[in-house]
Tab-separated table of C-alpha atoms in Angstrom:
chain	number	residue	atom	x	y	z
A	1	UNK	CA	84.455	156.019	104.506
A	2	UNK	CA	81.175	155.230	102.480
A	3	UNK	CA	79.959	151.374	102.613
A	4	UNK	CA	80.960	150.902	98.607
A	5	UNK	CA	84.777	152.835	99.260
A	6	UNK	CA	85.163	150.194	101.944
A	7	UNK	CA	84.033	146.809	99.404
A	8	UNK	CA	86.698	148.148	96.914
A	9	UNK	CA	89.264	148.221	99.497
A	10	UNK	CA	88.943	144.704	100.350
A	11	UNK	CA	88.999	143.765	97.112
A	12	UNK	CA	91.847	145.442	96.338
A	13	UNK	CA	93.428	143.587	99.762
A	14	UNK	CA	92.343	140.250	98.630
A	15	UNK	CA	93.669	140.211	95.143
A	16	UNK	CA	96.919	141.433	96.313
A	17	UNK	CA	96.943	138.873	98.931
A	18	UNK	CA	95.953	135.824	96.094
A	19	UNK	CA	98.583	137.325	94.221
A	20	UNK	CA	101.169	136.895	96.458
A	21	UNK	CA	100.353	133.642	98.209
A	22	UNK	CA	101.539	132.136	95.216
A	23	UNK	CA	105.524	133.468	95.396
A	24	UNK	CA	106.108	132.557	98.910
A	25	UNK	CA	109.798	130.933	99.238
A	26	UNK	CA	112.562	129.432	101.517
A	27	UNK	CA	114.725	131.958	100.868
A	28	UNK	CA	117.610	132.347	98.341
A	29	UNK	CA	119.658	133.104	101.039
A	30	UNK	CA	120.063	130.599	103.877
A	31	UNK	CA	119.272	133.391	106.488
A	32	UNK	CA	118.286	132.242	109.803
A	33	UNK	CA	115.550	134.401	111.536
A	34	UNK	CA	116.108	134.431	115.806
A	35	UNK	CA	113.808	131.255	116.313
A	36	UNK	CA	116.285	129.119	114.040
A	37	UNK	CA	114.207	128.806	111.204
A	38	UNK	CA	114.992	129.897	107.876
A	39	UNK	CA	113.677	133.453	107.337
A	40	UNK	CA	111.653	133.501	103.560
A	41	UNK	CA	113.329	135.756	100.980
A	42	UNK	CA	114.588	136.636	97.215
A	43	UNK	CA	116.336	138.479	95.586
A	44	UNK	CA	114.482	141.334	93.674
A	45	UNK	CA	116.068	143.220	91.030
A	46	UNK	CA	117.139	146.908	91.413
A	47	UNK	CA	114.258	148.828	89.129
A	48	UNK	CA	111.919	147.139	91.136
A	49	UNK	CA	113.881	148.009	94.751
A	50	UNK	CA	113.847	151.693	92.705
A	51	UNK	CA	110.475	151.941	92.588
A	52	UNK	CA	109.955	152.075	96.033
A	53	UNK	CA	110.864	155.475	96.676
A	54	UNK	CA	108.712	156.806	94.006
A	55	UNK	CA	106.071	155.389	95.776
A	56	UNK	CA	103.706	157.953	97.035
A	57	UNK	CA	103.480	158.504	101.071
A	58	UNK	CA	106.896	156.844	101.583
A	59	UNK	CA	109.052	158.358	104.245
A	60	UNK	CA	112.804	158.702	104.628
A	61	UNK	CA	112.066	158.356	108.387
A	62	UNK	CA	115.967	158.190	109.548
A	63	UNK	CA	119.324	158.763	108.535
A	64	UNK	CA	118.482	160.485	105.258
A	65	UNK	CA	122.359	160.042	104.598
A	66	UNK	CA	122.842	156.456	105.786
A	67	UNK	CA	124.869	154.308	103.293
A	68	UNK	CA	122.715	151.579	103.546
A	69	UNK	CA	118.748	151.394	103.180
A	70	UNK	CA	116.054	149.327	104.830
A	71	UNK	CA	112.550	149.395	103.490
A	72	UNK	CA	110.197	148.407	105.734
A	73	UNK	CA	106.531	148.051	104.863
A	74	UNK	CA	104.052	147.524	107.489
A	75	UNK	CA	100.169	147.359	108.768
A	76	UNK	CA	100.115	149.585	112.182
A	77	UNK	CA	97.607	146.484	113.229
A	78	UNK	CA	100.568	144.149	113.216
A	79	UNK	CA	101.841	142.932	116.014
A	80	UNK	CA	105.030	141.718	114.205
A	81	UNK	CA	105.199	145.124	113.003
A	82	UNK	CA	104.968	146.915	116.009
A	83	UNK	CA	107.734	145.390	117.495
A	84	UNK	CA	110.046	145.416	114.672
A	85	UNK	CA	109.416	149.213	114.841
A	86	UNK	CA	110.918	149.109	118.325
A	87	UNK	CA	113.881	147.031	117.771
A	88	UNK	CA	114.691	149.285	114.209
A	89	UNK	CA	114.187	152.069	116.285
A	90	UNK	CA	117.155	150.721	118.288
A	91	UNK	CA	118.872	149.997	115.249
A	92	UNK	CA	118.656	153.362	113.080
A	93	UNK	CA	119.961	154.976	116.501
A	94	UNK	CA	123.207	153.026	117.009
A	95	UNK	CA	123.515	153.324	113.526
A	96	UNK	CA	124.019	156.518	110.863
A	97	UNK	CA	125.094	154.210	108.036
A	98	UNK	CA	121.390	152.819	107.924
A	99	UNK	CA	118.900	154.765	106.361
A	100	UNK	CA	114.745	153.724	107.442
A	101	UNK	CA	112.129	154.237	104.744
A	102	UNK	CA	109.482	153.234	105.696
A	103	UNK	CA	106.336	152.701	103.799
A	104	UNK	CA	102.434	151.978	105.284
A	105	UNK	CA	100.998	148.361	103.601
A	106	UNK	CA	97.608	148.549	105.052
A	107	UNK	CA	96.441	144.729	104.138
A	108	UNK	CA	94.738	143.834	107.852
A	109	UNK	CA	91.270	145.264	107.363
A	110	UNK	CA	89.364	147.959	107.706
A	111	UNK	CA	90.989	149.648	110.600
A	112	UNK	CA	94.193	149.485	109.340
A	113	UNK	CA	92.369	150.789	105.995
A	114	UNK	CA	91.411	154.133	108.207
A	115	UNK	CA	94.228	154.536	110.132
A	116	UNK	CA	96.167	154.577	107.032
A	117	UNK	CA	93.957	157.647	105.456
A	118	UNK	CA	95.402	159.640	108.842
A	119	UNK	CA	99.174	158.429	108.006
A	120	UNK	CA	98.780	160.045	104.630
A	121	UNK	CA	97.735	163.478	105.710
A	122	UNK	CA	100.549	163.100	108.273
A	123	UNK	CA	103.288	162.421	105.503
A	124	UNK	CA	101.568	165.739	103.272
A	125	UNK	CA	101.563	167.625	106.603
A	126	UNK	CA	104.622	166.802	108.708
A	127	UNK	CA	108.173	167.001	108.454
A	128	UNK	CA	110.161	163.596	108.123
A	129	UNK	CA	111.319	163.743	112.300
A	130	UNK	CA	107.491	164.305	112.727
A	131	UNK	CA	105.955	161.364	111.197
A	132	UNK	CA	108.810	159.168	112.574
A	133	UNK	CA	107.724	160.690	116.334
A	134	UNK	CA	104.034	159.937	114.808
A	135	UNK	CA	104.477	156.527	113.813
A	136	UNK	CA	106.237	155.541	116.920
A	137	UNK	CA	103.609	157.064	119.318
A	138	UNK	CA	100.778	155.404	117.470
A	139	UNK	CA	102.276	152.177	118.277
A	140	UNK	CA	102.174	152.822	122.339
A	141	UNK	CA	99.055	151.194	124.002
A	142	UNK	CA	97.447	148.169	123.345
A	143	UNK	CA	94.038	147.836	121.253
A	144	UNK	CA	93.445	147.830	117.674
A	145	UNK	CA	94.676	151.181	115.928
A	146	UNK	CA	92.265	152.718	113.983
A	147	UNK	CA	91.723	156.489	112.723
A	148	UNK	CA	90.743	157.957	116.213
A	149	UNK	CA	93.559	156.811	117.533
A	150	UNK	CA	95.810	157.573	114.672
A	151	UNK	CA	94.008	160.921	114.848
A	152	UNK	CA	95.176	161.687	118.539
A	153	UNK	CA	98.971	160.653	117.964
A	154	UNK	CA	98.020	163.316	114.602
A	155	UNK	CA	97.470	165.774	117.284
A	156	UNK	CA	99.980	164.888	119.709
A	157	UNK	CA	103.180	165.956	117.142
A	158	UNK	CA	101.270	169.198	116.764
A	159	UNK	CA	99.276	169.136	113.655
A	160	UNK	CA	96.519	171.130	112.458
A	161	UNK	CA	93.142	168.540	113.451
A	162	UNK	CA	91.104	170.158	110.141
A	163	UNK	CA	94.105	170.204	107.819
A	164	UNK	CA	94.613	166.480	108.930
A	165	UNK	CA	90.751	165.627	108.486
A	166	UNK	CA	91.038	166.882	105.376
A	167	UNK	CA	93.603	165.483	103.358
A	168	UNK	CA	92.816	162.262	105.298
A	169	UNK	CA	89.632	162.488	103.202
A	170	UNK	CA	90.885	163.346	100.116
A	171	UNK	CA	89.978	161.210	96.515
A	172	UNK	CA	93.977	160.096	96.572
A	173	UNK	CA	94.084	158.149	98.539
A	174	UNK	CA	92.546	155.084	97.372
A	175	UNK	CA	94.671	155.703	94.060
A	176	UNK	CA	97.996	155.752	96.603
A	177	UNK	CA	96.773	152.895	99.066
A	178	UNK	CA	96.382	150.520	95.380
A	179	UNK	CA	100.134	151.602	94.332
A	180	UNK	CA	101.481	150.214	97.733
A	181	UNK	CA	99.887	147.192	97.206
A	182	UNK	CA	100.605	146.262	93.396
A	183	UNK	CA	104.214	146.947	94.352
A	184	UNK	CA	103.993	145.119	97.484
A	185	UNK	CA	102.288	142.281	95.227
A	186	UNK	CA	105.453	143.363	92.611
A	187	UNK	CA	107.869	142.884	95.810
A	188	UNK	CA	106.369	139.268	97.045
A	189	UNK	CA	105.714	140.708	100.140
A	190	UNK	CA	102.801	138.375	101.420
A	191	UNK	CA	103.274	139.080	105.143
A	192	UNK	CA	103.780	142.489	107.333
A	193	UNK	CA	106.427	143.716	108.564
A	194	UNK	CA	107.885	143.202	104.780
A	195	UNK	CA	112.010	144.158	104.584
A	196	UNK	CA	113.746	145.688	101.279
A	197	UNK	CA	117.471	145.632	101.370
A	198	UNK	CA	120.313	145.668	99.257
A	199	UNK	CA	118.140	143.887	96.823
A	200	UNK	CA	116.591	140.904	98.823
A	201	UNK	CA	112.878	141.279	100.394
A	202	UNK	CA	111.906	139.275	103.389
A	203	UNK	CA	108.762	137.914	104.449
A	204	UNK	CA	107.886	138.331	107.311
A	205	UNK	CA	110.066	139.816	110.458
A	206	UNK	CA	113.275	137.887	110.944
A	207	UNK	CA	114.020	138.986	114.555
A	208	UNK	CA	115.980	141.834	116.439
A	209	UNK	CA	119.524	139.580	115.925
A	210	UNK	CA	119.126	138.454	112.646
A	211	UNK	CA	117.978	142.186	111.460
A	212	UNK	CA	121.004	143.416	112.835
A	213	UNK	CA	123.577	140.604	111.245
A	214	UNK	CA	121.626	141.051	107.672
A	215	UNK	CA	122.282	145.106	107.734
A	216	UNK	CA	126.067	144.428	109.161
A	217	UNK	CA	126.395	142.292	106.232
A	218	UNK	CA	125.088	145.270	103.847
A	219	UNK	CA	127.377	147.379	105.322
A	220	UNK	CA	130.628	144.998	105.438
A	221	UNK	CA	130.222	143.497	101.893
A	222	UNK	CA	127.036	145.337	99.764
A	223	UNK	CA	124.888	141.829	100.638
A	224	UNK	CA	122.804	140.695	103.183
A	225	UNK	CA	124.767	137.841	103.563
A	226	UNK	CA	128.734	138.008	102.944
A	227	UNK	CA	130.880	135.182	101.259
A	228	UNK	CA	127.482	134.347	98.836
């Protein structure tokens, strides 16, 4: 990535992040994340939860058919990230009625920035089971995840290296990186992992229980939180 690509990245990360600083909440529902305290939400109305999947370089990463959907937009350099991806993984496998899209939010700098050029080629290149394998072997290890090391989990799922150097390179993707974050700005997501469901996004990563209570909830009454 050239030295001028790299200053209009930033900029586009730091005016998203202003913009969103300003919308942070308590949450309009009185959710409680695992360490007691309230988890931040709002509601969010449904043309803006539609957009979503028109998003470019989103991924219907499990349960295609699953009658309820959680969004989940993350940096692959957050550590709040990486182990919600565990604890959904658990989630999307006891469960077929939850469908995972999930959709890459680089906003943690520069590495994220270039790992994220790799996860594109990977959604162009690989089938939906593939970049689900991808993005949970990128996660294994320790370190900061960058595009070498995206690169290698690339090639561990079986991928052409040049095709994936390639399209990793390619003048889209700083036009598809800036549509994740306007709608992430859109969204009010001002903190990774961000959730989407049923019309609610969450800041931040409410916790393995109270994940699992808000999509039981979906599924029982069409809410995140029944009885409100």
């Amino acid at each position: 990535m050239s030295g001028l690509a790299r200053k209009i990245f930033i900029a586009l990360l730091v005016s998203s992040s202003l913009a969103v600083v300003a919308r942070a909440d308590q949450g309009d529902y009185p959710i409680k994340a695992d360490d007691g305290e309230i988890i931040a939400n709002h509601k969010i109305s449904s043309d803006l939860e539609a957009r979503i999947e028109k998003l470019p370089n989103v991924v219907v990463a499990a349960n295609p058919n699953g009658k309820v959907t959680l969004y989940e937009f993350y940096d692959l350099n957050c550590p709040y990230c990486r182990r919600a991806s565990a604890d959904i993984d658990t989630l999307v496998k006891s469960n077929a009625n939850l469908r995972l899209v999930l959709v890459p939010f680089p906003v943690l700098g520069i590495p994220s920035i270039l790992a994220a050029r790799i996860e594109y080629a990977v959604v162009k290149l690989a089938t939906p089971d593939q970049f689900y394998k991808f993005h949970r072997l990128v996660y294994q290890g320790r370190g900061v995840i960058d595009d070498k090391r995206a690169f290698e989990a690339a090639k561990q799922i079986g991928l052409d290296p040049q095709k994936v150097f390639d399209l990793a390179n390619s003048e889209s993707f700083a036009g598809d990186m800036k549509q994740h974050l306007q709608l992430g700005d859109a969204l009010g997501i001002q903190a990774t992992p961000g959730l989407v469901i049923r019309g609610v996004s969450f800041v931040g990563y409410p916790g393995k229980k109270a994940l699992a209570g808000v999509v039981a909830a979906a599924q029982k009454c069409g809410q995140v939180m029944c009885g409100k």
